[in-house]
CSV table of C-alpha atoms and ligand atoms in Angstrom, one decimal:
chain,number,residue,atom,x,y,z
K,2,MET,CA,-10.9,-15.2,-6.5
K,3,GLN,CA,-13.6,-14.9,-9.2
K,4,ILE,CA,-13.3,-12.1,-11.7
K,5,ALA,CA,-16.9,-11.0,-10.8
K,6,ARG,CA,-15.8,-10.6,-7.2
K,7,ILE,CA,-12.6,-8.7,-8.2
K,8,MET,CA,-14.8,-6.3,-10.2
K,9,GLN,CA,-17.0,-5.7,-7.2
K,10,ILE,CA,-13.9,-4.8,-5.1
K,11,LEU,CA,-12.6,-2.6,-7.9
K,12,GLU,CA,-15.9,-0.7,-7.9
K,13,VAL,CA,-15.4,0.0,-4.2
K,14,ALA,CA,-12.0,1.5,-4.8
K,15,GLU,CA,-13.4,3.6,-7.7
K,16,VAL,CA,-16.3,5.1,-5.8
K,17,ALA,CA,-14.1,5.9,-2.9
K,18,ALA,CA,-11.7,7.7,-5.2
K,19,ILE,CA,-14.5,9.6,-6.8
K,20,GLU,CA,-15.6,10.9,-3.4
K,21,ALA,CA,-12.1,11.7,-2.2
K,22,ALA,CA,-11.2,13.5,-5.4
K,23,LYS,CA,-14.0,16.0,-4.7
K,24,TRP,CA,-11.5,17.2,-2.0
K,25,ASN,CA,-8.4,17.3,-4.3
K,26,GLY,CA,-6.5,20.5,-3.5
K,27,ARG,CA,-9.0,21.8,-0.9
K,28,GLY,CA,-6.5,21.6,2.0
K,29,ASP,CA,-8.8,19.4,4.1
K,30,LYS,CA,-7.3,16.0,4.6
K,31,VAL,CA,-9.7,15.0,7.3
K,32,ALA,CA,-12.7,15.6,5.0
K,33,ALA,CA,-11.0,13.8,2.1
K,34,ASP,CA,-10.3,10.8,4.2
K,35,ALA,CA,-13.8,10.7,5.7
K,36,ALA,CA,-15.3,10.9,2.2
K,37,ALA,CA,-13.2,8.0,0.9
K,38,THR,CA,-13.9,5.9,4.1
K,39,GLU,CA,-17.6,6.4,4.1
K,40,ALA,CA,-17.9,5.7,0.4
K,41,MET,CA,-15.8,2.5,0.8
K,42,ARG,CA,-17.8,1.3,3.7
K,43,THR,CA,-21.2,1.8,1.9
K,44,ALA,CA,-19.9,0.1,-1.2
K,45,PHE,CA,-18.5,-2.9,0.7
K,46,ASN,CA,-21.8,-3.3,2.5
K,47,ASN,CA,-23.6,-3.8,-0.8
K,48,ILE,CA,-21.5,-6.8,-1.7
K,49,ASP,CA,-22.8,-10.4,-1.3
K,50,PHE,CA,-19.8,-11.5,0.8
K,51,SER,CA,-18.8,-11.7,4.5
K,52,GLY,CA,-16.0,-9.2,4.6
K,53,ARG,CA,-13.9,-8.6,7.7
K,54,ILE,CA,-11.5,-5.6,8.1
K,55,VAL,CA,-8.0,-6.8,9.2
K,56,ILE,CA,-6.3,-3.5,8.3
K,57,GLY,CA,-8.3,-0.3,8.4
K,58,GLU,CA,-8.8,3.0,10.0
K,59,GLY,CA,-7.7,1.9,13.5
K,60,GLU,CA,-9.0,0.1,16.5
K,61,ARG,CA,-12.7,0.0,17.2
K,62,ASP,CA,-12.6,2.6,19.9
K,63,GLU,CA,-10.7,5.1,17.8
K,64,ALA,CA,-12.3,4.6,14.3
K,65,PRO,CA,-16.0,4.8,13.7
K,66,MET,CA,-15.7,3.1,10.2
K,67,LEU,CA,-13.6,0.4,8.7
K,68,TYR,CA,-12.1,-0.4,12.1
K,69,ILE,CA,-10.1,-3.6,12.6
K,70,GLY,CA,-12.6,-6.4,13.0
K,71,GLU,CA,-15.5,-4.7,11.4
K,72,GLU,CA,-17.8,-7.1,9.5
K,73,LEU,CA,-19.0,-5.9,6.1
K,74,GLY,CA,-21.3,-7.1,3.3
K,75,ARG,CA,-24.5,-8.9,3.0
K,76,GLY,CA,-23.1,-12.4,3.8
K,77,GLY,CA,-21.4,-15.1,1.8
K,78,GLU,CA,-17.8,-15.9,0.9
K,79,GLU,CA,-15.5,-15.1,3.9
K,80,ILE,CA,-12.9,-12.6,2.8
K,81,ASP,CA,-10.4,-10.6,4.8
K,82,ILE,CA,-9.9,-7.0,3.8
K,83,ALA,CA,-7.0,-4.6,4.2
K,84,VAL,CA,-7.7,-1.0,3.3
K,85,ASP,CA,-6.1,2.4,3.3
K,86,PRO,CA,-9.2,4.3,2.0
K,87,LEU,CA,-7.1,7.3,1.2
K,88,GLU,CA,-3.4,6.5,1.0
K,89,GLY,CA,-1.8,10.0,1.2
K,90,THR,CA,-4.5,12.2,2.7
K,91,ASN,CA,-2.1,15.2,2.4
K,92,LEU,CA,-1.4,14.3,-1.2
K,93,CYS,CA,-5.1,14.7,-1.9
K,94,ALA,CA,-5.5,17.8,0.2
K,95,TYR,CA,-2.7,19.6,-1.6
K,96,ASN,CA,-3.2,18.0,-5.0
K,97,ARG,CA,0.1,16.3,-5.1
K,98,PRO,CA,0.8,13.2,-7.1
K,99,ASN,CA,-0.1,9.6,-6.2
K,100,ALA,CA,-3.0,9.9,-3.7
K,101,LEU,CA,-4.7,6.5,-4.0
K,102,THR,CA,-7.6,4.5,-2.6
K,103,THR,CA,-6.1,1.1,-1.8
K,104,ILE,CA,-7.6,-2.3,-1.0
K,105,ALA,CA,-6.2,-5.8,-0.6
K,106,VAL,CA,-8.4,-8.9,-0.3
K,107,ALA,CA,-7.6,-12.5,0.5
K,108,PRO,CA,-9.4,-15.5,2.0
K,109,ARG,CA,-10.1,-15.4,5.8
K,110,GLY,CA,-6.9,-15.5,7.8
K,111,ALA,CA,-4.4,-14.9,4.9
K,112,LEU,CA,-3.5,-11.2,5.6
K,113,LEU,CA,-1.4,-10.3,8.6
K,114,PHE,CA,-3.1,-8.2,11.3
K,115,ALA,CA,-0.4,-5.5,11.1
K,116,PRO,CA,0.5,-3.7,14.2
K,117,ASP,CA,0.4,0.1,14.2
K,118,THR,CA,4.2,0.6,14.1
K,119,TYR,CA,6.8,1.5,11.5
K,120,MET,CA,8.2,-1.1,9.1
K,121,ASP,CA,11.5,-0.9,7.3
K,122,LYS,CA,10.9,-1.9,3.8
K,123,ILE,CA,12.7,-2.7,0.6
K,124,ALA,CA,10.9,-3.4,-2.7
K,125,ALA,CA,11.8,-3.9,-6.3
K,126,GLY,CA,10.8,-5.7,-9.5
K,127,PRO,CA,10.8,-9.4,-10.3
K,128,ALA,CA,14.4,-9.3,-11.7
K,129,LEU,CA,15.6,-8.6,-8.2
K,130,LYS,CA,13.9,-11.5,-6.4
K,131,GLY,CA,16.4,-13.5,-4.4
K,132,ARG,CA,19.2,-10.9,-5.0
K,133,LEU,CA,18.4,-8.0,-2.8
K,134,HIS,CA,18.2,-8.2,1.0
K,135,ILE,CA,17.0,-5.7,3.6
K,136,ASP,CA,20.2,-6.2,5.6
K,137,LYS,CA,22.5,-5.4,2.7
K,138,PRO,CA,23.9,-1.8,2.7
K,139,PRO,CA,22.0,0.5,0.3
K,140,ALA,CA,25.0,0.8,-2.0
K,141,GLU,CA,25.1,-3.0,-2.5
K,142,ASN,CA,21.4,-3.2,-3.2
K,143,ILE,CA,21.7,-0.4,-5.7
K,144,ARG,CA,24.6,-2.1,-7.4
K,145,LEU,CA,22.5,-5.3,-7.7
K,146,VAL,CA,19.6,-3.3,-9.2
K,147,ALA,CA,21.9,-1.6,-11.7
K,148,GLU,CA,23.3,-5.0,-12.7
K,149,ALA,CA,19.9,-6.7,-13.1
K,150,LEU,CA,18.4,-3.7,-15.0
K,151,GLY,CA,21.5,-3.4,-17.2
K,152,LYS,CA,22.2,0.3,-16.4
K,153,PRO,CA,24.7,2.2,-14.3
K,154,ALA,CA,24.1,2.9,-10.6
K,155,GLU,CA,23.8,6.6,-11.6
K,156,GLU,CA,20.6,5.8,-13.5
K,157,VAL,CA,18.9,3.8,-10.7
K,158,ASN,CA,16.0,5.7,-9.3
K,159,VAL,CA,15.3,5.0,-5.6
K,160,CYS,CA,12.0,6.1,-4.0
K,161,ILE,CA,12.3,7.3,-0.4
K,162,LEU,CA,9.8,9.0,2.0
K,163,LEU,CA,11.1,12.5,2.9
K,164,ARG,CA,11.5,12.2,6.7
K,165,ASP,CA,14.2,13.1,9.2
K,166,ARG,CA,14.6,9.5,10.1
K,167,HIS,CA,15.8,8.8,6.6
K,168,LYS,CA,18.7,11.3,6.6
K,169,ALA,CA,21.4,8.7,6.8
K,170,LEU,CA,19.7,6.5,4.2
K,171,ILE,CA,19.3,9.4,1.7
K,172,GLN,CA,23.0,10.2,2.1
K,173,ALA,CA,24.0,6.6,1.6
K,174,VAL,CA,21.9,6.4,-1.6
K,175,ARG,CA,23.4,9.7,-2.8
K,176,ASP,CA,26.9,8.4,-2.0
K,177,ALA,CA,26.1,5.3,-4.1
K,178,GLY,CA,25.5,7.7,-7.0
K,179,ALA,CA,21.8,6.8,-7.5
K,180,ARG,CA,18.9,9.2,-8.2
K,181,ILE,CA,16.2,9.7,-5.5
K,182,ARG,CA,12.5,10.2,-6.0
K,183,LEU,CA,11.6,11.8,-2.7
K,184,ILE,CA,8.0,11.5,-1.8
K,185,ASP,CA,6.1,13.4,0.8
K,186,ASP,CA,3.7,10.6,1.6
K,187,GLY,CA,2.3,7.4,0.2
K,188,ASP,CA,4.8,4.5,0.4
K,189,VAL,CA,2.2,1.9,-0.9
K,190,PHE,CA,2.7,3.7,-4.2
K,191,GLY,CA,6.5,3.9,-3.7
K,192,ALA,CA,6.9,0.2,-3.0
K,193,ILE,CA,4.6,-1.0,-5.7
K,194,ALA,CA,5.9,1.4,-8.3
K,195,ALA,CA,9.3,-0.1,-7.9
K,196,ALA,CA,8.0,-3.2,-9.6
K,197,VAL,CA,5.7,-1.7,-12.1
K,198,PRO,CA,7.3,-0.9,-15.5
K,199,GLY,CA,7.0,2.6,-16.7
K,200,THR,CA,6.9,4.4,-13.3
K,201,GLY,CA,10.5,5.4,-13.5
K,202,ILE,CA,11.1,4.0,-10.0
K,203,ASP,CA,13.5,1.0,-9.7
K,204,LEU,CA,13.8,0.5,-5.9
K,205,TYR,CA,12.0,1.5,-2.8
K,206,LEU,CA,13.8,1.9,0.5
K,207,GLY,CA,12.9,3.2,4.0
K,208,SER,CA,10.4,3.0,6.8
K,209,GLY,CA,6.7,3.7,6.7
K,210,GLY,CA,3.6,2.2,8.2
K,211,SER,CA,3.3,-1.6,8.8
K,212,PRO,CA,-0.3,-1.7,7.5
K,213,GLU,CA,0.9,0.0,4.3
K,214,GLY,CA,3.6,-2.8,4.2
K,215,VAL,CA,1.0,-5.5,4.0
K,216,LEU,CA,-1.0,-3.7,1.3
K,217,ALA,CA,2.2,-3.2,-0.8
K,218,ALA,CA,3.3,-6.8,-0.2
K,219,THR,CA,0.0,-8.0,-1.7
K,220,GLY,CA,0.5,-6.0,-4.9
K,221,LEU,CA,4.1,-7.0,-5.2
K,222,LYS,CA,3.1,-10.7,-4.8
K,223,ALA,CA,0.9,-10.4,-7.9
K,224,ILE,CA,3.7,-9.0,-10.0
K,225,ASP,CA,6.2,-11.5,-8.7
K,226,GLY,CA,8.1,-8.6,-7.3
K,227,PHE,CA,10.5,-8.4,-4.4
K,228,PHE,CA,9.5,-7.2,-0.9
K,229,GLN,CA,11.1,-7.6,2.6
K,230,GLY,CA,10.2,-5.7,5.8
K,231,ARG,CA,11.1,-5.5,9.4
K,232,PHE,CA,9.1,-4.0,12.3
K,233,ASP,CA,10.6,-0.8,13.7
K,234,PHE,CA,9.3,-0.1,17.2
K,235,GLY,CA,11.6,2.9,17.7
K,236,SER,CA,13.5,3.5,20.9
K,237,ASP,CA,11.3,6.0,22.7
K,238,GLU,CA,9.1,5.4,25.8
K,239,LYS,CA,6.3,3.9,23.6
K,240,ALA,CA,8.5,1.2,22.1
K,241,THR,CA,7.7,-1.4,24.8
K,242,GLU,CA,4.0,-0.8,24.6
K,243,LYS,CA,4.0,-1.1,20.8
K,244,ARG,CA,6.0,-4.3,21.0
K,245,THR,CA,3.5,-5.8,23.4
K,246,ARG,CA,0.6,-4.9,21.2
K,247,ALA,CA,2.4,-6.3,18.2
K,248,GLU,CA,3.1,-9.5,20.0
K,249,ALA,CA,-0.6,-10.0,20.6
K,250,MET,CA,-1.4,-9.2,16.9
K,251,VAL,CA,1.0,-11.6,15.3
K,252,LYS,CA,0.3,-14.4,17.8
K,253,GLY,CA,0.1,-17.8,16.2
K,254,THR,CA,1.7,-16.7,12.9
K,255,GLY,CA,5.2,-17.7,13.9
K,256,ILE,CA,6.5,-14.3,13.1
K,257,ASP,CA,9.6,-13.1,14.9
K,258,LEU,CA,9.1,-9.5,15.8
K,259,ASP,CA,12.8,-8.6,15.1
K,260,GLY,CA,13.2,-10.9,12.1
K,261,VAL,CA,13.0,-10.3,8.4
K,262,LEU,CA,9.3,-10.2,7.2
K,263,GLU,CA,9.1,-12.0,3.9
K,264,GLN,CA,6.2,-11.4,1.5
K,265,ASP,CA,4.6,-14.8,2.2
K,266,MET,CA,4.5,-14.0,5.9
K,267,LEU,CA,2.4,-10.9,5.4
K,268,VAL,CA,0.2,-12.4,2.7
K,269,ARG,CA,-0.3,-16.1,3.3
K,270,SER,CA,-2.2,-17.1,0.2
K,271,ASP,CA,-1.8,-16.7,-3.5
K,272,ASP,CA,-5.5,-16.0,-3.8
K,273,ALA,CA,-4.9,-12.4,-3.0
K,274,VAL,CA,-5.7,-9.2,-4.9
K,275,PHE,CA,-4.5,-5.7,-4.6
K,276,ILE,CA,-6.4,-2.8,-6.1
K,277,ALA,CA,-5.5,0.9,-6.1
K,278,CYS,CA,-7.5,3.7,-7.8
K,279,GLY,CA,-6.0,7.1,-8.5
K,280,VAL,CA,-7.3,10.1,-6.7
K,281,THR,CA,-4.7,12.6,-7.9
K,282,ASP,CA,-2.6,12.1,-11.1
K,283,GLY,CA,0.5,10.0,-10.7
K,284,GLU,CA,3.2,8.0,-12.4
K,285,MET,CA,1.3,4.7,-12.1
K,286,VAL,CA,-2.4,5.7,-12.5
K,287,ASP,CA,-4.2,8.9,-13.4
K,288,GLY,CA,-6.4,10.6,-10.9
K,289,VAL,CA,-10.2,11.0,-11.2
K,290,ARG,CA,-11.1,13.0,-14.3
K,291,ILE,CA,-14.3,14.8,-14.9
K,292,ASP,CA,-15.0,15.7,-18.6
K,293,GLU,CA,-17.0,18.5,-20.1
K,294,ASP,CA,-20.0,16.2,-20.6
K,295,GLY,CA,-20.0,15.4,-16.9
K,296,SER,CA,-18.7,11.9,-17.3
K,297,VAL,CA,-16.3,10.7,-14.6
K,298,THR,CA,-13.2,8.5,-15.4
K,299,THR,CA,-11.2,6.5,-12.9
K,300,SER,CA,-7.9,4.7,-13.5
K,301,SER,CA,-6.9,1.8,-11.4
K,302,ILE,CA,-4.4,-1.0,-11.1
K,303,VAL,CA,-5.7,-4.4,-10.3
K,304,MET,CA,-3.0,-6.9,-9.2
K,305,ASN,CA,-4.0,-10.5,-8.9
K,306,ALA,CA,-1.6,-12.9,-7.2
K,307,GLU,CA,-3.5,-16.0,-8.2
K,308,ASP,CA,-2.8,-15.7,-11.9
K,309,LYS,CA,-0.1,-13.1,-11.6
K,310,THR,CA,-1.9,-10.6,-13.7
K,311,VAL,CA,-1.6,-6.8,-13.5
K,312,ARG,CA,-4.5,-5.0,-15.1
K,313,PHE,CA,-4.8,-1.2,-15.7
K,314,VAL,CA,-8.5,-0.4,-15.7
K,315,GLU,CA,-9.9,2.8,-17.0
K,316,ASN,CA,-13.6,3.2,-16.3
K,317,THR,CA,-16.0,5.9,-17.4
K,318,ARG,CA,-19.3,6.6,-15.7
K,319,ARG,CA,-21.8,8.7,-17.6
L,7,LIG,C1,3.5,6.2,6.6
L,7,LIG,C2,3.4,5.8,5.1
L,7,LIG,C3,2.1,6.2,4.5
L,7,LIG,O1,2.1,8.1,6.0
L,7,LIG,O2,2.5,5.6,7.3
L,7,LIG,C4,3.3,7.7,6.6
L,7,LIG,O3,3.5,4.3,5.1
L,7,LIG,C5,3.3,8.3,8.0
L,7,LIG,O4,4.7,8.4,8.4
L,7,LIG,O5,2.2,5.9,3.1
L,7,LIG,P1,5.1,9.5,9.4
L,7,LIG,O6,4.7,9.0,10.7
L,7,LIG,O7,6.6,9.5,9.2
L,7,LIG,O8,4.5,10.8,9.0
L,7,LIG,C6,2.0,7.7,4.7
L,7,LIG,O9,3.0,8.4,3.9
L,7,LIG,C7,0.6,8.2,4.1
L,7,LIG,O10,-0.4,7.5,4.8
């Protein structure tokens, strides 16, 4: 993808973050999400491309904006778009770390239409590629991370979403002796941070949204990081319905609904870019900052799978 195009998409993430940040700490996640979504949609519509939402705010009948299938832009190059306009709406509402605006773009057909179900995920940095596996016990994966990073298991920091469904996982990680960075929300951050140096996170484990899995997989592809997933439809009365919908969504991709999802199945092109802009401060990027002179500064990460570059972009608007 041309740098000029990437800059346009970056701008979309930035303006959405600026609008969302107006709601930082105001306790209103709905308003925060709406602000990010509206800003993102307006900005996308100003671009000279033919954008199509493959992952967005929901199905057409439930989401007024950035719904799956929505066409955006003024026409031109055909690009598929995955967004979570405000990843971590509660993080923003309660001014907690790592609320982000997130976007992944790739040529038409390259990003998986992810079903709205949970996905078990494992993510780590480039050194762990080909070593870890989603089916290995946590202790074994932690041992491999420790070995690759040249430190004891006690110093491995595992990011996990704080959820009841992760009780056994959390215990297993504690039993393996590792540290845990428990997060309230936002596993796109968790998975990507595991591969980005300086975040203090070495490994991401646990289940979160499938759409978030595709977003994270795009970023991890750019940094040559490790990612595997597996759909988790649960075992309640909705499981069968979710599975049927998922079947329809992955049709023609050759994906086995119960199998291991490799990075390249979720993101089927190297011409893919992931961008996240900070809304609240975090370990990977800073949140939106307003200085005394009224200038607004945003911090973003721009991960390009085509040339395997990771840029940190700080931008000040006067
Ligand atoms: C997941 C996770 C997201 O919300 O979708 C989570 O991937 C919702 O999970 O990053 P629960 O149903 O367990 O609450 C986020 O944390 C934020 O959108």
